[in-house]
C-alpha cells in the first residue's frame, strides 16, 4: 500500500494490477466483484508480493473506497499514517499485503459501520485470500470490524491456522474518524501499531531494526 499520486503514476500502477506478483489476488478481487453486480472490489497495489508476504494488514474499510481503485488504510491521511509506521519499523511493502474486512463497495456510496452479517460475509473471501499468500502468518487487524472478522477466522479452526501458527494483532483503525481527537491519543495509537508490526515482523522471520 502506498500514497498514490494523480496522473501518470496512478495510471501506471493501475495498468500493472495483473503483474505476476499480485495477479492471483487481483483475479480473486474480480471474481468477488462478479458475485455482486454493481459493486467494486479494490485491488492490491502491485508493490506487494503474494510470494513474499508475511503480514496482512486487515482494514475495517468503513467509509468510501479510495479513488485509486486499490485497497488502502482509508483516506490520504490514513495512508500516510500507516506508511509512516511501516517506514519506522522497517517493514518493506513486499512483506505486507492489505485486505478489507468486507471486500465490496457500492461506487459513490460509503460503507457505514459493518453489520454482523457483512463481517461474516467477509470470512470466505478472507480464507480465499490467505490461501494465496502462503507465507503469511500474522494479521494486524485495524479496527473493531477487522478484529471481529479475525475472531471468526480463528473459530473456523481452518488447518492453515495451525499449519502456519497464525497470530492476530489488534490495532486501532488508521482512519481519522476512529483515530483519536487529541495528539496524545493519536501518538498512543501509532505507538501501539509500531509494537504490533515489529512483533509480527520478528515472529515471521523478518529483520527488525534496533530502536
CSV table of C-alpha atoms in Angstrom, one decimal, residues 55 57 81-93 95-96 140 189-202 206-211:
chain,number,residue,atom,x,y,z
A,55,UNK,CA,2.0,-10.0,7.3
A,57,UNK,CA,-2.9,-5.5,7.2
A,81,UNK,CA,0.0,7.4,8.9
A,82,UNK,CA,0.4,3.7,8.1
A,83,UNK,CA,3.2,4.3,5.6
A,84,UNK,CA,4.9,6.2,8.4
A,85,UNK,CA,4.5,3.3,10.8
A,86,UNK,CA,5.8,0.8,8.2
A,87,UNK,CA,8.8,3.0,7.5
A,88,UNK,CA,9.6,3.5,11.1
A,89,UNK,CA,9.7,-0.3,11.8
A,90,UNK,CA,11.5,-1.1,8.5
A,91,UNK,CA,8.7,-3.1,7.0
A,92,UNK,CA,9.1,-3.3,3.2
A,93,UNK,CA,6.0,-3.4,1.1
A,95,UNK,CA,6.4,-8.3,3.0
A,96,UNK,CA,3.0,-6.9,3.9
A,140,UNK,CA,-2.7,-6.9,12.1
A,189,UNK,CA,-2.4,4.6,18.6
A,190,UNK,CA,0.7,4.9,16.4
A,191,UNK,CA,2.9,3.5,19.1
A,192,UNK,CA,0.6,0.5,19.5
A,193,UNK,CA,0.8,-0.1,15.8
A,194,UNK,CA,4.6,0.1,15.7
A,195,UNK,CA,4.7,-2.5,18.5
A,196,UNK,CA,2.3,-4.8,16.7
A,197,UNK,CA,4.1,-4.6,13.4
A,198,UNK,CA,7.6,-5.1,15.0
A,199,UNK,CA,6.4,-8.2,16.8
A,200,UNK,CA,4.7,-9.5,13.7
A,201,UNK,CA,8.0,-9.0,11.8
A,202,UNK,CA,10.1,-10.8,14.4
A,206,UNK,CA,11.8,-10.5,9.2
A,207,UNK,CA,14.7,-8.4,10.5
A,208,UNK,CA,13.6,-5.7,12.9
A,209,UNK,CA,15.8,-2.6,13.1
A,210,UNK,CA,17.2,-1.8,16.5
A,211,UNK,CA,15.2,1.1,18.2
